[in-house]
Tab-separated table of C-alpha atoms in Angstrom:
chain	number	residue	atom	x	y	z
Q	1	UNK	CA	143.653	77.036	67.046
Q	2	UNK	CA	141.021	79.048	65.186
Q	3	UNK	CA	137.264	78.527	65.254
Q	4	UNK	CA	135.799	75.064	65.882
Q	5	UNK	CA	134.937	73.244	62.628
Q	6	UNK	CA	131.248	72.709	61.973
Q	7	UNK	CA	131.541	68.911	62.240
Q	8	UNK	CA	133.213	69.137	65.662
Q	9	UNK	CA	130.817	71.439	67.506
Q	10	UNK	CA	128.910	68.543	69.114
Q	11	UNK	CA	131.790	66.146	69.661
Q	12	UNK	CA	132.357	64.540	73.048
Q	13	UNK	CA	135.489	63.117	74.663
Q	14	UNK	CA	134.463	59.636	73.487
Q	15	UNK	CA	134.687	60.856	69.889
Q	16	UNK	CA	138.422	61.463	70.377
Q	17	UNK	CA	138.982	57.746	71.081
Q	18	UNK	CA	139.653	55.052	68.496
Q	19	UNK	CA	136.630	52.707	68.514
Q	20	UNK	CA	138.644	49.473	68.398
Q	21	UNK	CA	141.730	50.056	70.529
Q	22	UNK	CA	140.261	52.525	73.051
Q	23	UNK	CA	143.333	54.661	72.437
Q	24	UNK	CA	143.442	58.322	71.513
Q	25	UNK	CA	142.840	59.371	67.909
Q	26	UNK	CA	146.004	61.454	67.659
Q	27	UNK	CA	145.259	62.739	64.159
Q	28	UNK	CA	141.868	64.103	65.232
Q	29	UNK	CA	143.295	65.591	68.431
Q	30	UNK	CA	146.060	67.245	66.421
Q	31	UNK	CA	143.417	68.746	64.127
Q	32	UNK	CA	141.004	69.976	66.781
Q	33	UNK	CA	143.085	70.536	69.916
Q	34	UNK	CA	146.748	70.824	68.959
Q	35	UNK	CA	147.556	73.067	71.933
Q	36	UNK	CA	146.285	70.416	74.385
Q	37	UNK	CA	147.606	67.354	72.562
Q	38	UNK	CA	150.392	66.576	75.036
Q	39	UNK	CA	148.099	66.943	78.046
Q	40	UNK	CA	145.401	64.754	76.487
Q	41	UNK	CA	147.838	62.005	75.507
Q	42	UNK	CA	149.106	61.864	79.093
Q	43	UNK	CA	145.670	60.642	80.170
Q	44	UNK	CA	145.357	56.884	79.928
Q	45	UNK	CA	141.816	55.898	78.846
Q	46	UNK	CA	140.062	53.114	80.707
Q	47	UNK	CA	140.249	49.682	79.156
Q	48	UNK	CA	136.630	48.766	79.894
Q	49	UNK	CA	133.740	50.068	77.822
Q	50	UNK	CA	131.541	50.883	80.809
Q	51	UNK	CA	129.772	53.977	82.092
Q	52	UNK	CA	131.430	56.117	84.731
Q	53	UNK	CA	130.193	55.852	88.296
Q	54	UNK	CA	130.717	57.720	91.549
Q	55	UNK	CA	133.159	56.253	94.066
Q	56	UNK	CA	133.733	57.168	97.725
Q	57	UNK	CA	137.531	57.215	97.930
Q	58	UNK	CA	137.916	56.884	101.732
Q	59	UNK	CA	136.272	53.437	101.482
Q	60	UNK	CA	138.060	50.583	99.668
Q	61	UNK	CA	134.782	49.352	98.191
Q	62	UNK	CA	134.012	52.821	96.842
Q	63	UNK	CA	130.621	52.822	98.587
Q	64	UNK	CA	129.582	55.759	100.769
Q	65	UNK	CA	127.985	55.323	104.172
Q	66	UNK	CA	127.025	57.758	106.918
Q	67	UNK	CA	129.581	56.111	109.189
Q	68	UNK	CA	132.514	56.610	106.787
Q	69	UNK	CA	131.314	60.141	106.047
Q	70	UNK	CA	131.328	60.918	109.773
Q	71	UNK	CA	134.877	59.640	110.237
Q	72	UNK	CA	136.084	61.545	107.165
Q	73	UNK	CA	134.576	64.777	108.513
Q	74	UNK	CA	136.016	64.146	111.977
Q	75	UNK	CA	139.512	63.646	110.586
Q	76	UNK	CA	139.502	66.918	108.664
Q	77	UNK	CA	141.764	69.641	110.018
Q	78	UNK	CA	139.959	72.396	111.965
Q	79	UNK	CA	141.289	74.954	109.468
Q	80	UNK	CA	139.322	73.155	106.738
Q	81	UNK	CA	136.083	73.446	108.666
Q	82	UNK	CA	136.294	76.960	110.101
Q	83	UNK	CA	137.002	79.956	107.831
Q	84	UNK	CA	139.782	82.285	108.927
Q	85	UNK	CA	137.310	85.131	109.551
Q	86	UNK	CA	135.859	83.130	112.460
Q	87	UNK	CA	139.114	83.078	114.397
Q	88	UNK	CA	138.626	86.446	116.097
Q	89	UNK	CA	134.884	86.044	116.708
Q	90	UNK	CA	134.131	84.753	120.196
Q	91	UNK	CA	130.754	83.015	120.011
Q	92	UNK	CA	130.408	82.881	123.795
Q	93	UNK	CA	130.921	86.581	124.471
Q	94	UNK	CA	129.374	87.908	121.274
Q	95	UNK	CA	126.256	85.714	121.052
Q	96	UNK	CA	125.603	82.942	123.570
Q	97	UNK	CA	126.646	84.894	126.658
Q	98	UNK	CA	124.637	87.992	125.730
Q	99	UNK	CA	122.240	89.569	128.213
Q	100	UNK	CA	119.193	89.180	125.982
Q	101	UNK	CA	116.483	86.679	125.125
Q	102	UNK	CA	117.484	83.151	123.993
Q	103	UNK	CA	115.486	83.540	120.784
Q	104	UNK	CA	117.688	86.510	119.863
Q	105	UNK	CA	120.819	84.443	120.432
Q	106	UNK	CA	119.557	81.840	117.984
Q	107	UNK	CA	118.539	84.648	115.630
Q	108	UNK	CA	122.050	86.171	115.716
Q	109	UNK	CA	123.604	82.746	115.280
Q	110	UNK	CA	121.510	82.226	112.139
Q	111	UNK	CA	122.479	85.665	110.850
Q	112	UNK	CA	126.201	84.990	111.252
Q	113	UNK	CA	125.968	81.453	109.881
Q	114	UNK	CA	124.044	82.525	106.775
Q	115	UNK	CA	120.969	80.573	107.868
Q	116	UNK	CA	118.353	83.327	107.630
Q	117	UNK	CA	116.095	83.090	104.546
Q	118	UNK	CA	117.380	86.216	102.799
Q	119	UNK	CA	117.390	86.290	99.003
Q	120	UNK	CA	121.030	85.276	98.630
Q	121	UNK	CA	120.665	82.198	100.852
Q	122	UNK	CA	117.405	81.147	99.196
Q	123	UNK	CA	119.015	81.446	95.756
Q	124	UNK	CA	121.989	79.313	96.841
Q	125	UNK	CA	119.551	76.598	97.901
Q	126	UNK	CA	117.668	76.850	94.607
Q	127	UNK	CA	114.447	78.038	96.271
Q	128	UNK	CA	114.242	81.331	94.386
Q	129	UNK	CA	115.829	82.539	91.166
Q	130	UNK	CA	116.175	86.209	92.099
Q	131	UNK	CA	118.081	87.288	95.192
Q	132	UNK	CA	117.275	90.995	95.076
Q	133	UNK	CA	116.102	93.172	97.944
Q	134	UNK	CA	112.360	93.863	97.799
Q	135	UNK	CA	112.991	97.473	98.803
Q	136	UNK	CA	115.831	98.641	96.562
Q	137	UNK	CA	116.551	95.894	94.043
Q	138	UNK	CA	120.134	95.290	95.179
Q	139	UNK	CA	121.433	91.868	96.166
Q	140	UNK	CA	119.652	90.813	99.356
Q	141	UNK	CA	122.401	89.555	101.637
Q	142	UNK	CA	122.306	89.368	105.420
Q	143	UNK	CA	124.749	92.269	105.602
Q	144	UNK	CA	122.596	94.321	103.230
Q	145	UNK	CA	119.348	93.771	105.128
Q	146	UNK	CA	120.708	94.624	108.568
Q	147	UNK	CA	123.384	97.215	107.889
Q	148	UNK	CA	123.806	98.457	104.309
Q	149	UNK	CA	120.268	99.070	103.093
Q	150	UNK	CA	119.304	102.766	103.388
Q	151	UNK	CA	116.419	101.993	105.728
Q	152	UNK	CA	118.688	99.995	108.056
Q	153	UNK	CA	121.323	102.724	108.008
Q	154	UNK	CA	118.715	105.296	109.031
Q	155	UNK	CA	117.459	103.050	111.841
Q	156	UNK	CA	120.973	102.698	113.261
Q	157	UNK	CA	121.667	106.406	112.834
Q	158	UNK	CA	118.649	107.286	115.005
Q	159	UNK	CA	119.083	104.420	117.477
Q	160	UNK	CA	119.365	105.648	121.105
Q	161	UNK	CA	123.039	104.853	121.658
Q	162	UNK	CA	125.556	107.015	123.485
Q	163	UNK	CA	127.717	107.059	120.338
Q	164	UNK	CA	126.105	107.143	116.928
Q	165	UNK	CA	126.547	103.924	114.996
Q	166	UNK	CA	127.310	104.197	111.271
Q	167	UNK	CA	126.557	100.866	109.615
Q	168	UNK	CA	127.158	101.716	105.963
Q	169	UNK	CA	130.898	101.001	106.095
Q	170	UNK	CA	130.660	97.458	107.487
Q	171	UNK	CA	132.022	94.618	105.369
Q	172	UNK	CA	130.685	91.626	107.333
Q	173	UNK	CA	127.931	90.806	109.793
Q	174	UNK	CA	130.307	89.772	112.586
Q	175	UNK	CA	131.968	93.181	112.712
Q	176	UNK	CA	128.581	94.821	113.177
Q	177	UNK	CA	127.595	92.498	116.014
Q	178	UNK	CA	130.916	93.037	117.811
Q	179	UNK	CA	130.525	96.824	117.668
Q	180	UNK	CA	126.889	96.760	118.761
Q	181	UNK	CA	127.546	94.464	121.696
Q	182	UNK	CA	129.492	97.237	123.412
Q	183	UNK	CA	127.135	100.034	122.367
Q	184	UNK	CA	125.646	101.771	125.401
Q	185	UNK	CA	121.883	102.285	125.174
Q	186	UNK	CA	120.580	105.581	126.506
Q	187	UNK	CA	117.621	105.795	128.902
Q	188	UNK	CA	114.707	105.363	129.078
Q	189	UNK	CA	114.943	102.093	127.149
Q	190	UNK	CA	114.662	100.144	130.420
Q	191	UNK	CA	116.658	97.143	129.275
Q	192	UNK	CA	119.041	97.166	132.242
Q	193	UNK	CA	122.580	96.019	131.572
Q	194	UNK	CA	121.667	94.615	128.174
Q	195	UNK	CA	121.908	96.252	124.775
Q	196	UNK	CA	119.077	97.313	122.527
Q	197	UNK	CA	120.990	96.291	119.374
Q	198	UNK	CA	119.715	92.674	119.031
Q	199	UNK	CA	116.140	93.918	119.360
Q	200	UNK	CA	116.757	96.505	116.650
Q	201	UNK	CA	118.111	93.800	114.348
Q	202	UNK	CA	115.047	91.693	115.143
Q	203	UNK	CA	112.739	94.633	114.370
Q	204	UNK	CA	114.523	95.310	111.057
Q	205	UNK	CA	113.955	91.654	110.196
Q	206	UNK	CA	110.285	91.892	111.194
Q	207	UNK	CA	109.921	95.013	109.054
Q	208	UNK	CA	111.344	93.140	106.079
Q	209	UNK	CA	108.998	90.177	106.612
Q	210	UNK	CA	106.000	92.441	107.133
Q	211	UNK	CA	106.692	94.011	103.752
Q	212	UNK	CA	106.895	90.621	102.045
Q	213	UNK	CA	103.893	88.927	103.632
Q	214	UNK	CA	101.592	91.866	104.429
Q	215	UNK	CA	102.803	94.434	101.891
Q	216	UNK	CA	103.368	96.937	104.702
Q	217	UNK	CA	106.697	98.143	106.002
Q	218	UNK	CA	107.336	99.761	109.344
Q	219	UNK	CA	108.917	103.185	109.121
Q	220	UNK	CA	112.124	103.999	110.969
Q	221	UNK	CA	110.454	105.266	114.131
Q	222	UNK	CA	108.033	102.335	114.288
Q	223	UNK	CA	110.971	99.953	113.979
Q	224	UNK	CA	112.835	101.634	116.829
Q	225	UNK	CA	109.694	101.801	118.986
Q	226	UNK	CA	109.075	98.099	118.455
Q	227	UNK	CA	112.661	97.314	119.448
Q	228	UNK	CA	112.379	99.469	122.595
Q	229	UNK	CA	109.089	97.882	123.670
Q	230	UNK	CA	110.413	94.346	123.252
Q	231	UNK	CA	113.751	95.180	124.841
Q	232	UNK	CA	111.980	96.831	127.794
Q	233	UNK	CA	109.755	93.779	128.279
Q	234	UNK	CA	112.768	91.487	128.191
Q	235	UNK	CA	114.541	93.707	130.748
Q	236	UNK	CA	111.631	93.356	133.158
Q	237	UNK	CA	111.638	89.568	132.810
Q	238	UNK	CA	115.378	89.426	133.489
Q	239	UNK	CA	114.974	91.565	136.632
Q	240	UNK	CA	112.205	89.319	137.958
Q	241	UNK	CA	114.345	86.272	137.267
Q	242	UNK	CA	117.295	87.772	139.189
Q	243	UNK	CA	115.096	88.662	142.153
Q	244	UNK	CA	113.652	85.154	142.350
Q	245	UNK	CA	117.058	83.489	142.054
Q	246	UNK	CA	118.351	82.131	145.438
């Protein structure tokens, strides 16, 4: 095809139409877009000289309403709504049924659903232009903040678990949560039958926010101490609740 001619650099689709008949200008198309001529000529131009408008196809009138949107969403196949990676993630056992504070369950749900205000999610919503980690300059994703960032990896390496947890090889947030839910916390954390992992994730998140809003970051030991203190306090509350239950 060669380079675009100077006169054609600002042309629009409308310029390829004959002004009187509303048909295609075949000579011009053959000059500018010979490789796409057959495909273009297969498109039948509209017969009315009006501006395009949006139409809601599920409704005969073309007008969208919340009601028709609801029914369209309800009729979609479950496979369209739930990504394949969710199929082996049990929300009840991994999050909602966990033996830890309700606020942590909502926190984990947000982490898995991509609802935490990390750089990547804020950039997708157009809130910020840069989605880089404030610590290392890499892309700030949920996975990066909690598991891949060097600070997070060091926190997990020193976490008081029976088996050391290596987070740097994880490829998604769900895999990390599933592994940590069965991690056995060593004494004297005092969290009972629960796991310290959600509190560590919470403390990593607090460390990140403290750096952003107060320009001070907790070190690794402070992060682990904070997680232990909060986990211990939650363990005491759970024990009192069990004792008072009939």
